[in-house]
């Protein structure tokens, strides 16, 4: 609890990386769509120019034909000059169309159109040459012939086909440009919004992480202060006792009382250090269980007998309900003893004089269920889960300080999990007491799971120790 989790350390970095990927990906997608849009717009411009050039080509061809007929009828040099200008325009329009045609079908149509226009211009040149030679009748005969009109009709049809095809290209390319434009906008806007959201998430996670680190640092400081206070508690009587022993002047009674005091304080100091070591072992996964088949009822009786004097000294009533028949579980006797002693000690510390502590054991299905209930100070509803965190004490005020490092309940839960069991707590709130419910799987048939492991209930010397 005092250390930041691995997930907590690396999640903001992950979010930052994802933000960069989204923004870079959006920028790249936007760039590619922008290039596609530019390419489509260039093709749209070609199609527009091609349509204009086709109209200009057909107009220039009509002007050439009209100027040729005007020259044949009047012999005016003005009409002849207009014909020369129209012929030049026709060549220019054809050159422009050749440059603007990007489709293979259009190029093929343009080649055919060039051939037809070439034949038409050759016909016009022939009639002008005949007129210049004085044979206007022959020139007019060519003009009035059906072949000339048919050729002009073929040219008009070819130009119309090319205009239809180019219009289809223009519509398709305009649609592609519109889609590319929308995709470009989406590729810019969407990643920007997503990136902004991710950056907001990054800020939120970083801010929350800072709050967690500040809370952990504050919790660490509180824990160190509490540890110093708890260690000073037994050390001061030990120092005083040692001084009394030095000044006892041979008084055996004083020496005995002082040694008993020092033994109690030393036992308290050892228990504090052992709790710290156990918390460290569990955090590092170094706890090893010596599992044996034990009678849970007998184990509880032994624990209750050891705790009964302390409970009586606190002016508390102890009620027990234990089965007469054995109720076997597979577990580490020392660790289970540690669990139930912690629960009883917790009930004793937080129950006012005149209160009651009730302990019961009963089978429920395939589990042995132990209930430790008191009518003491109770637990706030929003702290029911927090009390199982390591180094957590719900009330640290001096008026209610009962000693301890806030390790007992957290240690109990972790030890029970290692046994395949669980622990739950219920309370109606401050002043309404609390109830802890421990569940352990009943023992299966067979030998002890650890070779050579024995239960202190079946080994008098071990139990005495």
XYZ file of C-alpha atoms in Angstrom:
465
model
C 0.000 0.000 0.000
C 2.926 2.295 0.578
C 4.318 1.579 -2.853
C 2.840 2.669 -6.180
C 1.639 -0.243 -8.267
C 3.326 -1.168 -11.515
C 0.073 -0.418 -13.356
C -0.140 2.982 -11.689
C 3.397 3.865 -12.772
C 3.119 2.932 -16.437
C -0.469 3.692 -17.406
C 0.122 7.443 -18.062
C 3.098 6.559 -20.302
C 0.861 4.140 -22.202
C -1.766 6.840 -22.659
C 0.895 9.292 -23.840
C 2.147 6.768 -26.403
C -1.377 6.103 -27.644
C -1.969 9.851 -27.956
C 1.132 10.223 -30.137
C 0.062 7.262 -32.303
C -3.421 8.721 -32.814
C -2.135 12.199 -33.649
C 0.602 10.959 -36.001
C -1.792 8.482 -37.620
C -4.381 11.217 -38.079
C -1.805 13.570 -39.562
C -0.568 10.876 -41.974
C -4.111 9.935 -42.990
C -4.966 13.597 -43.497
C -1.835 14.082 -45.617
C -2.623 11.097 -47.845
C -6.241 12.188 -48.283
C -5.111 15.732 -49.016
C -2.815 14.413 -51.759
C -5.665 12.340 -53.155
C -7.905 15.389 -53.035
C -5.337 17.490 -54.879
C -4.968 14.770 -57.525
C -8.740 14.552 -57.988
C -9.021 18.320 -58.219
C -6.342 18.316 -60.921
C -8.306 15.703 -62.878
C -11.501 17.697 -62.389
C -9.719 20.735 -63.817
C -8.562 18.652 -66.832
C -12.117 17.481 -67.428
C -13.425 21.055 -67.239
C -10.742 22.231 -69.664
C -11.419 19.304 -72.000
C -15.131 20.135 -72.151
C -14.306 23.769 -72.925
C -11.757 22.744 -75.592
C -14.204 20.342 -77.253
C -16.766 23.132 -77.489
C -14.055 25.493 -78.802
C -12.912 22.891 -81.351
C -16.397 22.416 -82.738
C -16.945 26.206 -82.816
C -13.642 26.766 -84.641
C -14.523 24.068 -87.168
C -17.877 25.763 -87.858
C -16.104 29.105 -88.239
C -13.680 27.559 -90.733
C -16.533 26.058 -92.712
C -18.493 29.332 -92.774
C -15.414 31.368 -93.747
C -14.620 28.873 -96.542
C -18.150 29.192 -97.963
C -18.046 32.982 -97.654
C -14.807 33.042 -99.642
C -16.259 30.738 -102.300
C -19.311 32.953 -102.702
C -17.636 36.393 -102.530
C -13.937 35.818 -103.184
C -13.231 38.270 -100.317
C -9.796 38.033 -98.714
C -11.421 38.818 -95.354
C -13.242 35.476 -95.375
C -10.060 33.740 -96.363
C -8.187 35.280 -93.420
C -10.945 34.229 -91.082
C -10.620 30.719 -92.434
C -6.857 30.721 -91.746
C -7.452 31.954 -88.174
C -10.092 29.254 -87.548
C -7.746 26.558 -88.863
C -5.064 27.683 -86.433
C -7.576 27.613 -83.568
C -8.529 24.083 -84.535
C -4.902 22.942 -84.300
C -4.491 24.655 -80.933
C -7.664 23.058 -79.520
C -6.528 19.624 -80.701
C -3.126 20.109 -79.038
C -4.817 21.145 -75.782
C -7.124 18.135 -75.889
C -4.183 15.830 -76.490
C -2.525 17.225 -73.349
C -5.691 17.079 -71.201
C -6.918 13.610 -72.138
C -5.947 11.201 -69.308
C -8.191 8.294 -70.235
C -7.161 5.697 -72.817
C -10.658 5.659 -74.343
C -10.635 9.419 -74.743
C -7.219 9.318 -76.417
C -8.500 6.764 -78.882
C -11.567 8.901 -79.649
C -9.332 11.952 -80.043
C -7.121 10.154 -82.579
C -10.198 9.260 -84.622
C -11.465 12.839 -84.319
C -8.103 14.212 -85.470
C -8.295 12.065 -88.585
C -11.815 13.230 -89.359
C -10.915 16.899 -88.825
C -7.823 16.442 -90.963
C -9.949 15.142 -93.831
C -12.405 18.016 -93.356
C -9.647 20.613 -93.411
C -8.156 18.959 -96.512
C -11.556 19.221 -98.194
C -11.822 22.906 -97.268
C -8.298 23.582 -98.574
C -9.190 21.794 -101.818
C -12.258 23.949 -102.405
C -10.317 27.140 -101.643
C -7.564 26.082 -104.079
C -10.150 25.389 -106.803
C -11.732 28.798 -106.208
C -8.349 30.502 -106.370
C -7.716 28.684 -109.691
C -10.984 30.080 -111.089
C -13.011 26.860 -110.921
C -15.686 27.912 -108.426
C -18.233 25.559 -109.876
C -16.128 22.508 -108.967
C -15.505 23.898 -105.489
C -19.231 24.487 -104.876
C -19.994 21.000 -106.116
C -17.730 19.535 -103.456
C -19.343 21.697 -100.781
C -22.858 20.661 -101.839
C -21.934 16.990 -102.025
C -23.244 14.462 -99.529
C -19.788 13.268 -98.467
C -18.936 16.678 -97.007
C -22.117 16.832 -94.937
C -21.683 13.237 -93.760
C -18.114 13.917 -92.632
C -19.250 16.972 -90.676
C -22.001 14.882 -89.062
C -19.439 12.250 -88.016
C -17.263 14.969 -86.485
C -20.189 16.374 -84.484
C -21.106 12.878 -83.259
C -17.503 12.154 -82.226
C -17.258 15.450 -80.327
C -20.603 14.747 -78.606
C -19.363 11.284 -77.537
C -16.196 12.758 -76.138
C -18.132 15.428 -74.262
C -20.458 12.775 -72.774
C -17.502 10.649 -71.626
C -15.689 13.672 -70.202
C -18.839 14.769 -68.342
C -19.057 11.291 -66.774
C -15.401 11.569 -65.753
C -16.078 15.005 -64.311
C -19.030 13.770 -62.219
C -17.069 10.790 -60.900
C -13.987 12.838 -60.093
C -16.070 15.530 -58.435
C -17.689 12.845 -56.226
C -14.258 11.433 -55.357
C -13.036 14.919 -54.515
C -15.995 15.474 -52.220
C -15.363 12.153 -50.451
C -11.660 12.908 -50.159
C -12.477 16.319 -48.762
C -14.749 14.803 -46.102
C -12.151 12.150 -45.255
C -9.458 14.813 -44.980
C -11.564 16.857 -42.589
C -12.440 13.718 -40.596
C -8.785 12.624 -40.533
C -7.839 15.961 -39.041
C -10.773 16.593 -36.709
C -11.320 13.069 -35.322
C -7.695 12.402 -34.267
C -7.523 15.907 -32.844
C -10.602 15.271 -30.707
C -9.377 11.797 -29.726
C -5.927 13.186 -28.966
C -7.468 15.941 -26.855
C -9.524 13.342 -24.981
C -6.444 11.157 -24.438
C -4.428 14.127 -23.277
C -7.250 14.932 -20.874
C -7.165 11.323 -19.681
C -3.384 11.561 -19.346
C -3.739 14.710 -17.261
C -6.433 13.060 -15.142
C -4.366 9.910 -14.557
C -1.229 11.898 -13.835
C -3.111 14.114 -11.417
C -4.699 11.085 -9.754
C -1.309 9.394 -9.581
C 0.134 12.479 -7.901
C -2.740 12.443 -5.413
C -2.146 8.734 -4.756
C 1.586 9.300 -4.294
C 0.916 12.199 -1.942
C -1.550 10.033 0.002
C 0.966 7.169 0.082
C 3.690 9.529 1.257
C 1.393 10.944 3.935
C 0.376 7.407 4.908
C 4.043 6.427 5.138
C 4.770 9.369 7.406
C 1.785 8.493 9.593
C 2.885 4.868 9.712
C 6.452 5.781 10.697
C 5.139 8.081 13.419
C 2.803 5.339 14.653
C 5.610 2.759 14.513
C 7.882 5.029 16.540
C 5.089 5.545 19.078
C 4.342 1.802 19.334
C 8.011 0.872 19.679
C 8.568 3.544 22.285
C 5.666 2.089 24.305
C 7.446 -1.155 25.343
C 10.947 0.362 25.238
C 10.210 2.919 27.966
C 9.025 0.298 30.524
C 12.014 -1.903 29.582
C 14.410 0.956 30.316
C 12.607 1.773 33.556
C 12.561 -1.895 34.557
C 16.252 -2.239 33.880
C 16.917 0.794 36.091
C 14.732 -0.691 38.861
C 16.626 -3.974 38.674
C 19.869 -2.085 39.090
C 18.489 -0.311 42.200
C 16.546 -3.208 43.699
C 19.088 -3.637 46.532
C 18.496 -7.383 46.618
C 14.695 -7.188 46.891
C 13.532 -10.410 45.216
C 9.888 -9.293 45.168
C 10.711 -6.067 43.312
C 13.068 -7.916 40.982
C 10.351 -10.502 40.182
C 7.690 -7.857 39.497
C 10.094 -5.879 37.363
C 11.170 -8.932 35.367
C 7.528 -9.864 34.761
C 6.881 -6.315 33.527
C 9.913 -6.451 31.265
C 8.882 -9.864 29.902
C 5.433 -8.534 28.983
C 6.889 -5.501 27.253
C 9.508 -7.595 25.486
C 6.757 -9.947 24.297
C 4.838 -6.947 22.945
C 7.961 -5.670 21.190
C 8.647 -9.089 19.655
C 5.030 -9.306 18.457
C 5.270 -5.887 16.766
C 8.480 -6.889 14.987
C 6.991 -10.262 13.968
C 3.912 -8.537 12.538
C 6.159 -6.260 10.493
C 8.199 -9.211 9.263
C 5.049 -11.162 8.352
C 3.700 -8.188 6.407
C 6.995 -7.974 4.536
C 7.046 -11.739 3.855
C 3.521 -11.683 2.436
C 4.272 -8.637 0.276
C 7.269 -10.516 -1.180
C 5.444 -13.863 -1.407
C 7.832 -15.492 1.084
C 5.255 -16.935 3.505
C 5.448 -20.743 3.752
C 2.677 -22.762 5.376
C 3.304 -25.965 7.312
C -0.060 -27.529 6.703
C -1.475 -30.283 8.905
C -4.858 -31.838 9.672
C -6.177 -29.967 12.745
C -9.383 -29.842 14.756
C -10.464 -26.215 14.383
C -12.703 -26.403 17.479
C -9.832 -27.553 19.677
C -7.580 -24.850 18.239
C -10.170 -22.176 19.040
C -10.634 -23.493 22.617
C -6.904 -23.238 23.191
C -6.810 -19.675 21.820
C -9.856 -18.600 23.843
C -8.369 -19.987 27.063
C -5.244 -17.949 26.459
C -7.210 -14.775 25.746
C -9.855 -15.172 28.475
C -7.780 -13.452 31.251
C -7.136 -10.388 29.065
C -10.801 -10.214 28.061
C -11.875 -10.510 31.693
C -9.367 -7.834 32.720
C -11.006 -5.511 30.151
C -14.369 -6.167 31.890
C -15.825 -7.870 28.836
C -18.144 -10.855 28.621
C -17.005 -13.764 26.428
C -19.592 -16.089 24.888
C -18.555 -19.195 22.941
C -20.428 -21.708 20.826
C -18.126 -24.496 19.675
C -19.145 -27.948 18.409
C -18.542 -30.982 20.623
C -17.450 -33.108 17.672
C -14.156 -32.423 15.863
C -14.290 -30.149 12.816
C -11.162 -30.788 10.765
C -9.443 -28.394 8.384
C -6.080 -28.541 6.633
C -3.991 -25.561 7.678
C -0.921 -24.193 9.370
C -1.755 -24.248 13.123
C 0.600 -21.398 13.960
C -0.757 -19.130 11.227
C -4.411 -19.910 11.979
C -3.704 -19.226 15.650
C -2.248 -15.894 14.569
C -5.410 -15.115 12.558
C -7.882 -15.830 15.372
C -5.748 -14.146 18.029
C -5.704 -11.024 15.872
C -9.493 -11.114 15.514
C -10.002 -11.560 19.273
C -7.470 -8.860 20.072
C -9.222 -6.515 17.623
C -12.599 -7.210 19.314
C -11.071 -6.673 22.764
C -9.405 -3.388 21.853
C -12.484 -1.805 20.284
C -15.167 -2.938 22.743
C -15.936 -0.716 25.705
C -15.916 -2.172 29.277
C -19.151 -4.038 29.963
C -19.413 -5.132 26.347
C -19.696 -8.603 24.920
C -17.625 -10.747 22.539
C -19.189 -13.848 20.975
C -17.213 -16.576 19.187
C -18.892 -19.423 17.315
C -17.854 -22.265 15.033
C -20.155 -24.319 12.803
C -20.016 -26.241 9.526
C -21.806 -24.688 6.544
C -21.766 -26.906 3.491
C -18.150 -27.776 2.725
C -16.785 -24.971 4.900
C -16.016 -24.378 8.558
C -17.334 -20.939 9.533
C -15.988 -18.983 12.523
C -17.831 -15.845 13.642
C -16.292 -13.278 15.989
C -18.905 -10.717 16.998
C -18.745 -7.767 19.385
C -20.970 -4.860 20.401
C -18.114 -2.368 20.474
C -17.248 0.794 18.544
C -18.309 -0.524 15.132
C -16.968 0.411 11.702
C -18.119 3.176 9.312
C -19.884 1.637 6.306
C -17.443 3.218 3.845
C -14.476 1.673 5.692
C -15.598 -1.980 5.758
C -13.112 -2.986 3.045
C -10.394 -0.493 3.979
C -9.799 -2.146 7.361
C -8.190 -5.128 5.594
C -5.499 -2.929 4.051
C -2.042 -3.175 5.557
C -1.166 -0.471 8.140
C -4.766 0.768 8.150
C -6.392 1.989 11.343
C -9.869 3.482 11.116
C -9.510 5.679 14.201
C -6.042 6.930 15.184
C -7.142 9.554 17.655
C -5.384 9.624 21.003
C -8.639 9.051 22.893
C -9.303 5.787 21.086
C -5.729 4.652 20.497
C -5.406 1.016 21.524
C -1.939 0.287 20.174
C -0.918 -1.833 17.237
C 0.297 -1.044 13.732
C -2.897 -1.737 11.780
C -1.409 -4.970 10.424
C -3.522 -7.616 12.146
C -6.641 -7.647 9.947
C -4.713 -7.250 6.687
C -2.400 -10.063 7.743
C -5.383 -12.232 8.710
C -7.003 -11.846 5.285
C -3.801 -12.688 3.418
C -3.109 -15.742 5.584
C -6.670 -17.003 5.088
C -6.378 -16.557 1.318
C -3.235 -18.703 1.420
C -5.350 -21.354 3.180
C -8.018 -21.182 0.477
C -10.345 -19.360 2.855
C -11.825 -15.906 3.215
C -12.834 -13.274 5.762
C -15.719 -10.831 5.682
C -16.835 -8.056 8.006
C -20.260 -6.601 8.722
C -21.210 -3.574 10.791
C -24.176 -1.250 10.972
C -21.876 1.703 11.596
C -20.160 3.428 14.518
C -21.503 2.369 17.905
C -23.193 -0.789 16.586
C -20.391 -3.325 16.913
C -18.997 -5.549 14.184
C -18.903 -9.167 13.097
C -16.023 -10.946 11.354
C -16.839 -14.145 9.481
C -13.992 -16.545 8.602
C -14.577 -19.381 6.145
C -12.157 -22.289 5.709
C -12.615 -25.359 3.516
C -13.261 -28.534 5.505
C -10.472 -31.101 5.320
C -10.556 -33.696 2.553
C -9.773 -37.357 3.168
C -6.113 -38.392 3.091
C -2.824 -37.740 4.839
C -1.412 -34.375 5.846
C -0.379 -32.351 2.814
C 3.102 -31.637 4.192
C 5.174 -34.615 5.111
C 6.344 -34.490 8.715
C 4.148 -31.485 9.644
C 2.294 -31.938 12.932
C -0.445 -30.090 14.728
C 0.327 -28.571 18.138
C -2.979 -30.047 19.323
C -1.600 -33.529 18.791
C 1.915 -32.700 19.937
C 2.010 -31.622 23.603
C 5.526 -30.263 23.403
C 4.710 -28.145 20.374
C 1.520 -26.891 22.005
C 3.362 -25.920 25.130
C 5.918 -24.028 23.112
